[in-house]
Coordinates of C-alpha atoms in Angstrom, one line a residue:
M1 CA -97.5 -33.6 20.9
K2 CA -94.7 -36.1 21.7
I3 CA -93.6 -35.9 18.0
I4 CA -93.5 -32.1 18.2
Y5 CA -91.5 -32.4 21.4
R6 CA -89.0 -34.8 19.9
L7 CA -88.5 -32.5 16.9
S8 CA -88.1 -29.5 19.2
V9 CA -85.4 -31.3 21.2
L10 CA -83.7 -32.3 17.9
V11 CA -83.7 -28.7 16.7
I12 CA -82.3 -27.5 20.1
S13 CA -79.7 -30.3 20.2
T14 CA -78.5 -29.2 16.7
L15 CA -78.4 -25.6 18.0
I16 CA -76.4 -26.7 21.0
I17 CA -73.8 -28.4 18.7
T18 CA -73.7 -25.4 16.4
I19 CA -73.2 -22.9 19.2
C20 CA -70.6 -25.1 20.9
F21 CA -68.5 -25.1 17.7
S22 CA -69.1 -21.4 17.2
F23 CA -68.5 -20.1 20.7
N24 CA -67.2 -23.0 22.8
T25 CA -68.8 -21.4 25.9
E26 CA -69.9 -23.6 28.8
S27 CA -72.4 -21.1 30.1
I28 CA -74.3 -21.1 26.7
L29 CA -74.2 -24.9 26.5
S30 CA -75.7 -25.1 30.0
K31 CA -78.5 -22.6 29.2
L32 CA -79.4 -24.5 26.1
K33 CA -79.6 -27.8 28.0
S34 CA -81.8 -26.1 30.5
L35 CA -84.0 -24.8 27.7
S36 CA -84.4 -28.4 26.3
Y37 CA -85.1 -29.7 29.8
L38 CA -87.7 -26.9 30.4
I39 CA -89.6 -27.9 27.2
R40 CA -89.7 -31.5 28.4
L41 CA -91.0 -30.4 31.8
I42 CA -93.8 -28.3 30.2
D43 CA -94.7 -31.2 27.9
N44 CA -94.8 -33.7 30.7
Y45 CA -96.3 -31.7 33.6
Y46 CA -98.2 -28.6 32.5
V47 CA -101.9 -28.8 33.5
E48 CA -103.3 -28.7 29.9
D49 CA -102.1 -29.7 26.5
V50 CA -99.6 -27.2 25.2
E51 CA -98.9 -26.0 21.6
L52 CA -95.2 -26.3 21.8
N53 CA -94.7 -24.4 18.5
K54 CA -96.3 -21.4 20.1
I55 CA -94.1 -21.8 23.2
I56 CA -91.0 -22.0 21.1
D57 CA -92.1 -19.0 19.1
G58 CA -92.5 -17.1 22.3
A59 CA -88.9 -18.1 23.4
M60 CA -87.6 -16.8 20.1
H61 CA -89.6 -13.5 20.5
G62 CA -88.1 -13.1 24.0
M63 CA -84.5 -13.8 22.8
L64 CA -84.6 -10.9 20.3
Y65 CA -86.7 -8.7 22.6
E66 CA -83.7 -8.7 25.0
L67 CA -81.4 -7.1 22.3
D68 CA -83.2 -3.9 21.5
P69 CA -86.7 -2.5 20.7
H70 CA -86.5 -3.3 17.0
S71 CA -84.8 -6.7 16.6
Q72 CA -87.7 -9.1 16.2
Y73 CA -88.8 -12.6 15.4
I74 CA -91.7 -12.8 13.0
P75 CA -93.9 -16.0 12.7
A76 CA -94.5 -17.3 9.2
E77 CA -98.1 -16.1 8.8
E78 CA -97.4 -12.6 10.1
F79 CA -94.3 -12.4 7.9
K80 CA -96.3 -13.2 4.8
L81 CA -98.7 -10.3 5.5
M82 CA -95.7 -8.0 6.2
Q83 CA -94.1 -8.9 2.9
E84 CA -97.4 -8.1 1.1
S85 CA -97.2 -4.6 2.6
L86 CA -93.6 -4.0 1.5
V87 CA -93.9 -5.6 -2.0
G88 CA -96.9 -3.4 -2.5
E89 CA -99.7 -5.7 -3.7
F90 CA -101.9 -8.6 -2.8
E91 CA -104.7 -10.4 -4.7
G92 CA -108.3 -9.6 -3.8
I93 CA -111.2 -7.3 -4.7
G94 CA -109.8 -3.9 -3.6
I95 CA -111.9 -2.2 -0.9
E96 CA -111.2 -0.2 2.2
F97 CA -113.8 -1.4 4.8
A98 CA -115.0 -1.4 8.4
I99 CA -117.2 -3.8 10.2
L100 CA -120.3 -1.6 11.0
D101 CA -123.6 -2.9 12.5
G102 CA -122.2 -6.4 12.1
Y103 CA -121.6 -6.1 8.3
I104 CA -118.6 -5.4 6.0
T105 CA -119.2 -1.7 5.1
V106 CA -117.3 -0.3 2.1
I107 CA -115.5 2.9 3.1
S108 CA -114.2 3.4 -0.4
P109 CA -113.2 1.2 -3.3
I110 CA -109.5 1.4 -4.3
P111 CA -109.3 3.1 -7.7
G112 CA -108.9 0.8 -10.7
T113 CA -109.6 -2.4 -8.7
P114 CA -112.4 -5.0 -9.3
S115 CA -114.6 -3.3 -6.7
D116 CA -114.2 0.1 -8.3
K117 CA -114.9 -1.2 -11.8
A118 CA -118.0 -3.0 -10.6
G119 CA -119.4 0.2 -9.2
L120 CA -119.2 -0.4 -5.4
I121 CA -119.5 2.8 -3.4
G122 CA -118.9 4.0 0.1
G123 CA -121.7 2.9 2.4
D124 CA -122.4 -0.3 0.6
K125 CA -122.9 -3.3 3.0
I126 CA -121.7 -6.7 2.0
T127 CA -124.4 -9.0 3.5
K128 CA -123.3 -12.3 1.9
I129 CA -120.2 -13.8 0.4
N130 CA -120.8 -16.6 -2.1
G131 CA -124.3 -17.0 -0.7
E132 CA -123.2 -17.3 2.9
S133 CA -124.2 -14.7 5.5
A134 CA -121.5 -12.2 6.3
Y135 CA -123.3 -10.9 9.4
K136 CA -120.9 -10.7 12.5
I137 CA -118.0 -11.6 10.3
T138 CA -114.5 -11.0 11.8
Q139 CA -111.8 -9.0 10.0
D140 CA -109.6 -12.2 9.7
E141 CA -112.6 -14.0 8.0
V142 CA -113.0 -11.0 5.6
F143 CA -109.4 -11.4 4.4
K144 CA -109.8 -15.2 4.0
K145 CA -113.1 -15.0 2.1
L146 CA -112.5 -11.9 -0.1
R147 CA -108.8 -12.4 -0.9
G148 CA -107.8 -15.2 -3.3
P149 CA -106.0 -16.0 -6.5
K150 CA -106.1 -13.6 -9.4
N151 CA -108.9 -14.3 -11.9
S152 CA -110.9 -16.3 -9.4
P153 CA -114.6 -15.2 -8.9
V154 CA -116.3 -14.2 -5.6
T155 CA -120.0 -13.2 -5.4
V156 CA -120.9 -10.5 -2.9
T157 CA -124.5 -9.5 -2.0
I158 CA -124.8 -5.8 -1.6
S159 CA -127.3 -3.8 0.5
R160 CA -127.3 -0.2 -0.7
I161 CA -129.2 2.8 0.6
G162 CA -131.8 3.8 -2.0
S163 CA -132.1 0.2 -3.4
E164 CA -135.1 -1.7 -2.2
D165 CA -133.6 -5.1 -2.4
P166 CA -130.1 -6.5 -2.0
F167 CA -128.3 -7.5 -5.2
N168 CA -125.5 -9.7 -6.2
I169 CA -122.2 -8.7 -7.9
V170 CA -119.6 -11.1 -9.2
L171 CA -116.1 -9.8 -8.7
I172 CA -113.1 -11.2 -10.5
R173 CA -110.2 -11.0 -8.1
D174 CA -107.1 -9.2 -9.3
K175 CA -103.7 -7.9 -8.1
I176 CA -104.5 -5.0 -5.7
P177 CA -101.8 -2.4 -5.4
I178 CA -100.9 -1.1 -1.9
Y179 CA -100.0 2.5 -2.5
S180 CA -97.4 4.4 -0.5
V181 CA -98.6 7.8 -1.7
L182 CA -101.9 8.4 0.1
A183 CA -102.5 11.8 -1.4
A184 CA -101.0 14.1 -4.0
F185 CA -102.7 17.3 -5.1
M186 CA -102.3 21.0 -5.7
Y187 CA -103.3 22.9 -2.5
N188 CA -103.3 26.2 -4.5
N189 CA -102.0 27.4 -7.8
D190 CA -98.3 26.7 -7.0
L191 CA -98.1 24.5 -3.9
G192 CA -98.2 20.8 -4.1
Y193 CA -99.0 18.5 -1.1
I194 CA -97.9 14.9 -1.0
K195 CA -98.6 12.4 1.8
I196 CA -96.5 9.2 2.0
N197 CA -97.5 6.6 4.6
R198 CA -94.6 4.1 4.2
F199 CA -91.5 3.3 2.3
A200 CA -92.0 0.2 0.2
Q201 CA -90.5 -1.3 -3.0
N202 CA -92.4 1.2 -5.3
T203 CA -92.5 4.3 -3.1
Y204 CA -89.8 6.2 -5.1
E205 CA -91.4 5.4 -8.4
E206 CA -94.8 6.5 -7.0
L207 CA -93.3 9.7 -5.8
V208 CA -91.6 10.5 -9.1
E209 CA -94.9 9.9 -11.0
V210 CA -97.0 12.2 -8.7
L211 CA -94.2 14.9 -8.8
D212 CA -94.3 14.9 -12.6
S213 CA -98.1 15.2 -12.5
L214 CA -98.1 18.1 -10.0
E215 CA -95.2 19.9 -11.8
N216 CA -97.3 19.8 -15.0
K217 CA -100.1 21.5 -13.0
G218 CA -97.8 24.4 -12.0
M219 CA -96.2 23.2 -8.7
N220 CA -93.1 25.1 -7.8
Q221 CA -93.1 24.4 -4.0
L222 CA -93.9 21.3 -2.0
I223 CA -95.0 20.2 1.4
L224 CA -94.0 16.5 1.9
D225 CA -96.1 15.0 4.8
L226 CA -94.4 12.1 6.5
R227 CA -96.5 12.2 9.7
N228 CA -97.5 8.8 11.0
N229 CA -95.1 7.2 8.5
G230 CA -93.4 4.4 10.4
G231 CA -90.7 3.9 7.8
G232 CA -89.8 0.9 5.7
L233 CA -87.0 0.3 3.1
M234 CA -83.9 2.4 3.6
D235 CA -83.0 2.5 -0.1
Q236 CA -86.3 4.1 -1.0
A237 CA -85.6 6.9 1.5
I238 CA -82.1 7.5 0.1
N239 CA -83.4 7.6 -3.5
I240 CA -86.1 10.1 -2.5
V241 CA -83.5 12.4 -0.8
D242 CA -81.2 12.1 -3.9
L243 CA -84.1 13.3 -6.1
F244 CA -83.9 16.7 -4.3
V245 CA -80.1 17.1 -3.7
N246 CA -78.1 18.4 -6.6
S247 CA -74.7 17.6 -5.1
Q248 CA -72.5 14.7 -4.1
D249 CA -73.2 15.2 -0.4
T250 CA -73.6 12.4 2.1
I251 CA -77.2 11.4 2.6
L252 CA -76.7 8.9 5.3
F253 CA -74.1 6.7 6.9
T254 CA -74.3 3.6 9.1
K255 CA -72.0 2.1 11.7
G256 CA -72.0 -1.5 13.0
R257 CA -69.8 -4.1 14.6
I258 CA -69.3 -6.2 11.4
Y259 CA -67.5 -4.8 8.4
D260 CA -70.5 -5.0 6.0
A261 CA -72.6 -2.9 8.3
N262 CA -70.5 0.2 7.8
D263 CA -71.5 2.2 4.8
I264 CA -71.9 5.7 3.4
F265 CA -74.6 6.7 0.9
Y266 CA -73.9 9.7 -1.3
A267 CA -76.2 11.9 -3.4
T268 CA -75.5 12.0 -7.2
K269 CA -75.9 15.2 -9.3
N270 CA -78.5 14.9 -12.0
K271 CA -80.0 17.5 -14.3
Y272 CA -83.5 16.2 -13.3
D273 CA -83.0 16.9 -9.6
K274 CA -85.8 19.0 -8.1
K275 CA -84.9 22.6 -7.2
Y276 CA -88.0 24.0 -5.6
P277 CA -88.4 24.7 -1.9
V278 CA -89.6 21.8 0.3
I279 CA -91.1 21.5 3.8
V280 CA -91.1 18.1 5.4
M281 CA -93.8 17.4 8.1
L282 CA -93.1 15.0 10.9
N283 CA -94.7 13.9 14.1
R284 CA -93.8 11.6 17.0
A285 CA -95.0 8.6 14.9
S286 CA -92.6 9.4 12.0
A287 CA -89.8 6.8 12.2
S288 CA -86.9 5.2 10.5
A289 CA -86.9 5.9 6.8
S290 CA -89.0 9.1 7.4
E291 CA -86.3 10.3 9.8
I292 CA -83.6 9.5 7.1
V293 CA -85.5 11.8 4.7
A294 CA -86.2 14.6 7.2
G295 CA -82.7 14.5 8.7
A296 CA -81.0 14.7 5.3
F297 CA -83.2 17.6 4.1
Q298 CA -82.4 19.4 7.4
D299 CA -78.6 18.7 7.5
L300 CA -78.1 19.5 3.8
D301 CA -80.2 22.7 4.1
R302 CA -82.5 21.4 1.4
G303 CA -85.7 21.9 3.3
I304 CA -87.4 23.0 6.6
V305 CA -88.8 20.4 9.0
V306 CA -92.1 21.3 10.7
G307 CA -94.1 19.4 13.4
E308 CA -93.0 17.3 16.3
T309 CA -89.8 15.6 17.2
S310 CA -89.9 12.2 15.4
F311 CA -89.9 8.8 16.9
G312 CA -86.2 8.1 17.1
K313 CA -85.7 4.7 15.4
G314 CA -82.2 4.6 14.0
L315 CA -81.3 1.0 14.0
V316 CA -80.6 -1.0 10.8
Q317 CA -82.1 -4.5 10.7
K318 CA -81.0 -7.3 8.5
Q319 CA -83.7 -9.8 7.7
F320 CA -83.0 -13.5 7.8
I321 CA -85.6 -16.0 6.4
L322 CA -85.9 -19.1 8.5
D323 CA -86.7 -22.6 7.3
D324 CA -90.3 -22.6 8.4
G325 CA -91.1 -19.4 6.5
S326 CA -90.7 -17.2 9.6
A327 CA -88.1 -14.5 9.8
A328 CA -85.7 -12.8 12.2
R329 CA -84.8 -9.1 11.9
I330 CA -81.5 -8.5 13.7
T331 CA -80.0 -5.1 14.3
I332 CA -76.6 -4.8 12.6
A333 CA -75.9 -1.1 12.5
K334 CA -77.1 2.4 13.5
Y335 CA -78.2 5.3 11.2
Y336 CA -76.5 8.7 11.3
T337 CA -77.6 11.8 9.4
P338 CA -75.1 13.7 7.2
S339 CA -74.1 16.0 10.1
G340 CA -73.4 12.9 12.3
R341 CA -76.6 12.8 14.4
L342 CA -77.6 9.4 15.7
I343 CA -81.3 9.0 15.0
Q344 CA -81.9 6.3 17.5
R345 CA -83.5 7.3 20.8
D346 CA -82.1 6.0 24.1
F347 CA -83.8 2.8 25.3
S348 CA -81.6 2.0 28.3
G349 CA -84.6 2.6 30.6
G350 CA -86.3 -0.5 29.2
I351 CA -88.5 -1.1 26.2
D352 CA -91.8 -0.3 28.0
E353 CA -90.5 3.2 28.9
Y354 CA -89.2 3.6 25.4
Y355 CA -92.7 3.3 23.9
L356 CA -94.6 5.0 26.7
N357 CA -92.4 8.1 26.2
L358 CA -94.2 8.7 22.9
G359 CA -97.4 9.4 24.7
E360 CA -96.0 12.1 26.9
T361 CA -97.3 15.6 26.3
N362 CA -93.9 17.2 27.3
R363 CA -91.5 15.0 25.3
E364 CA -90.4 18.0 23.2
A365 CA -87.2 19.8 24.3
S366 CA -87.7 23.3 25.7
D367 CA -85.3 26.1 25.1
S368 CA -83.5 25.2 28.3
T369 CA -83.3 21.5 27.6
L370 CA -82.2 22.0 24.0
S371 CA -79.0 23.5 25.3
I372 CA -78.0 20.2 26.8
L373 CA -78.7 18.1 23.7
P374 CA -75.8 17.3 21.4
H375 CA -75.4 20.2 18.9
F376 CA -74.5 19.7 15.2
K377 CA -74.2 22.0 12.2
T378 CA -75.9 21.9 8.8
N379 CA -74.0 22.6 5.6
S380 CA -74.7 26.3 6.0
G381 CA -74.0 26.4 9.7
R382 CA -77.5 26.2 11.2
T383 CA -77.7 24.4 14.5
V384 CA -79.6 21.1 14.7
Y385 CA -79.9 18.8 17.6
G386 CA -79.1 15.2 18.4
G387 CA -80.3 13.1 21.2
G388 CA -82.7 10.8 19.2
G389 CA -85.2 11.5 16.5
I390 CA -85.3 14.6 14.3
T391 CA -86.0 17.8 16.2
P392 CA -88.1 20.0 13.8
D393 CA -86.9 23.5 12.8
I394 CA -90.4 24.7 13.7
H395 CA -92.1 22.8 16.5
I396 CA -95.9 22.7 16.3
P397 CA -97.7 20.3 18.7
L398 CA -100.7 18.5 17.3
N399 CA -103.8 19.7 19.1
L400 CA -105.5 16.7 20.6
D401 CA -107.1 18.5 23.5
Y402 CA -110.6 17.5 22.7
S403 CA -113.4 16.7 25.1
N404 CA -114.1 13.1 26.1
E405 CA -117.4 13.3 24.2
T406 CA -115.5 14.2 21.0
Q407 CA -113.0 11.4 21.5
E408 CA -115.9 9.0 22.0
I409 CA -117.5 10.2 18.7
L410 CA -114.2 9.8 16.8
S411 CA -113.3 6.4 18.2
N412 CA -116.7 4.9 18.2
P413 CA -116.6 1.5 16.5
N414 CA -119.8 2.4 14.6
R415 CA -117.8 5.0 12.6
L416 CA -120.3 7.8 13.5
I417 CA -118.5 10.5 11.4
F418 CA -118.6 8.3 8.3
K419 CA -122.2 7.3 8.9
Y420 CA -123.4 10.9 9.4
A421 CA -121.5 12.1 6.4
H422 CA -123.0 9.3 4.3
S423 CA -126.5 10.3 5.4
I424 CA -126.1 13.9 4.1
K425 CA -123.7 13.5 1.2
D426 CA -126.3 14.0 -1.5
N427 CA -126.9 17.6 -0.3
F428 CA -123.5 18.4 -2.0
K429 CA -123.6 16.1 -5.1
N430 CA -124.3 19.0 -7.5
L431 CA -121.2 21.0 -6.4
S432 CA -117.8 20.9 -7.9
F433 CA -115.0 20.3 -5.4
N434 CA -113.8 23.9 -5.5
E435 CA -117.3 25.1 -4.8
F436 CA -117.6 22.6 -1.9
K437 CA -114.3 23.7 -0.5
K438 CA -115.3 27.4 -0.5
L439 CA -118.7 26.8 1.0
N440 CA -117.9 24.1 3.4
S441 CA -117.9 26.2 6.6
Y442 CA -121.6 27.2 6.2
N443 CA -123.4 24.0 5.2
I444 CA -123.5 21.7 8.2
A445 CA -125.5 22.6 11.3
I446 CA -124.4 21.4 14.7
G447 CA -128.0 20.9 15.8
N448 CA -128.7 18.4 13.0
F449 CA -125.6 16.4 13.9
I450 CA -126.6 16.3 17.6
D451 CA -130.2 15.3 16.8
W452 CA -128.8 12.5 14.6
L453 CA -126.5 11.3 17.4
K454 CA -129.4 11.1 19.8
V455 CA -131.3 8.7 17.6
S456 CA -128.3 6.7 16.5
D457 CA -127.5 3.4 18.0
A458 CA -124.2 4.6 19.4
K459 CA -125.6 4.9 23.0
L460 CA -123.6 8.0 23.7
S461 CA -124.1 10.5 26.6
I462 CA -124.6 13.7 24.6
D463 CA -123.0 16.9 26.1
E464 CA -124.0 19.6 23.6
D465 CA -121.6 22.2 25.1
A466 CA -118.6 19.8 24.7
I467 CA -119.6 19.1 21.1
S468 CA -120.0 22.8 20.4
D469 CA -116.5 23.5 21.7
D470 CA -115.0 21.1 19.3
W471 CA -117.5 21.7 16.4
L472 CA -115.0 23.2 13.9
Y473 CA -112.9 20.0 14.2
L474 CA -115.8 17.6 14.1
K475 CA -117.4 19.4 11.1
N476 CA -114.1 19.3 9.3
R477 CA -114.0 15.5 9.7
I478 CA -117.6 15.2 8.5
L479 CA -116.9 17.4 5.4
S480 CA -113.7 15.4 4.6
E481 CA -115.8 12.2 4.5
I482 CA -118.3 13.8 2.2
A483 CA -115.4 15.0 0.0
N484 CA -114.0 11.4 0.0
H485 CA -117.3 10.0 -1.3
H486 CA -117.7 12.5 -4.1
W487 CA -114.1 13.3 -5.2
G488 CA -111.8 10.6 -3.7
K489 CA -108.9 10.5 -1.3
D490 CA -107.1 13.6 -2.5
A491 CA -110.2 15.7 -1.7
F492 CA -110.5 13.9 1.7
Y493 CA -107.0 15.1 2.7
N494 CA -107.4 18.5 1.1
I495 CA -110.4 19.3 3.4
L496 CA -108.6 17.9 6.4
L497 CA -105.8 20.4 5.9
L498 CA -108.1 23.3 6.4
Q499 CA -108.2 22.5 10.2
D500 CA -104.7 21.1 10.4
I501 CA -102.6 23.5 12.5
Q502 CA -99.3 21.8 11.7
F503 CA -100.0 22.0 8.0
Q504 CA -101.1 25.6 8.2
E505 CA -97.9 26.5 10.1
A506 CA -95.9 24.8 7.4
Y507 CA -97.8 26.7 4.8
S508 CA -97.0 30.0 6.5
N509 CA -93.2 29.2 6.5
L510 CA -92.7 28.4 2.9
S511 CA -90.7 31.5 2.5
A512 CA -88.1 30.1 5.0
A513 CA -87.8 27.0 2.8
K514 CA -87.3 29.2 -0.2
Q515 CA -84.5 31.2 1.5
L516 CA -82.5 27.9 2.0
I517 CA -82.2 27.4 -1.8
D518 CA -81.9 31.0 -3.0

């Protein structure tokens, strides 16, 4: 502990010297001396032994927390995981899973990965890893035991419904891609649907690939779903917008205090630019790069935006890697849409209020409050609104007004919807997906589901009237899980859209998107 303390004081002393040369400010020097003294007091007098590394991490968190909601200090282990997400791959076996009944339960194998090739299926339980019990395993332990270097083996023991005895499978770990495009399919003969959940290094390339595939199937209009997409890499968002803009218009510009933080990003004309109508879907969890895409489509009259006002994250962070493998992301500029709208939402009321505002049911501007928001004009003269986030052209709130019983079923850690769907999935195994989609509204009885809930280990208080009121929604979730098991992720989202009021509103307004490009 004393060694850590001395190192900490040495680091802080170096910092003091550096800052004194940089700023020559007595007040800063005094504060840093106080910080050094405070560390010594904690080390000498605190009632228990203290991990000073953790204390200093906390101090660095707090320092950046004081700047704005999005500047942040990232400890080394957390930063490593975040980099995996952005780079788009890690090394492991390739499953989506949940801990159910104390065991790792496969939700679905990721296509093309070792788990998929070995024949793992949704519902399989991993009871042992390399001969050791996996009962009551934690999520962190799952990552440690199943991830590992490419080409290294791991033996998993599988318990599968329909098999009398557990059996072993040896999986050879491989690089596992983390996809940005969660779903891409033809909703009908000419409408394509694409859902992107983040903007990582390969997002643009993934999108180009699925666009080509859908165009070959007859797509001539698109709904691009960016709901719950928290953003990511700015360059990927700019490239995606440029793919749909056949001009040299501004896509985005940034403003900051230092010279390098001020920049303008232009579209380039290309004969391969997409020319079909587009609707972009947003909700309050769509942030950053998602807002760059939606704002540019709106300002350049390239597409209609449907859904809810987006999050409102319009601050540009520059990432600095620190010596211990940790990182600092420091805001250096602000984003502006082509018409000059600042995407960033106000946070002068404090960071707690900044995030709590997202949960308010009345956060959308009404007709009267829209009038006091900053007004801007699109290329064709349509009015769009500033004030933080992207205000949609067509506002459709997400209906979350479900009973407490329904919320309890959906959020139950035992994944009740998944389990029930898994128990009846074989009733549909002889159908094609199109047959399933047409017949889905007639094939699941509410009584059977309620009877199953009563004998499940979920320990729910069953209110049959409340479940009946929300049955269309619950049934849709059950059917989507069945579709996922038999036909994969695209089928899962395809079924969900049948009860998705925001999507259905977007679908009914495709003619408005077409008018923009005629």
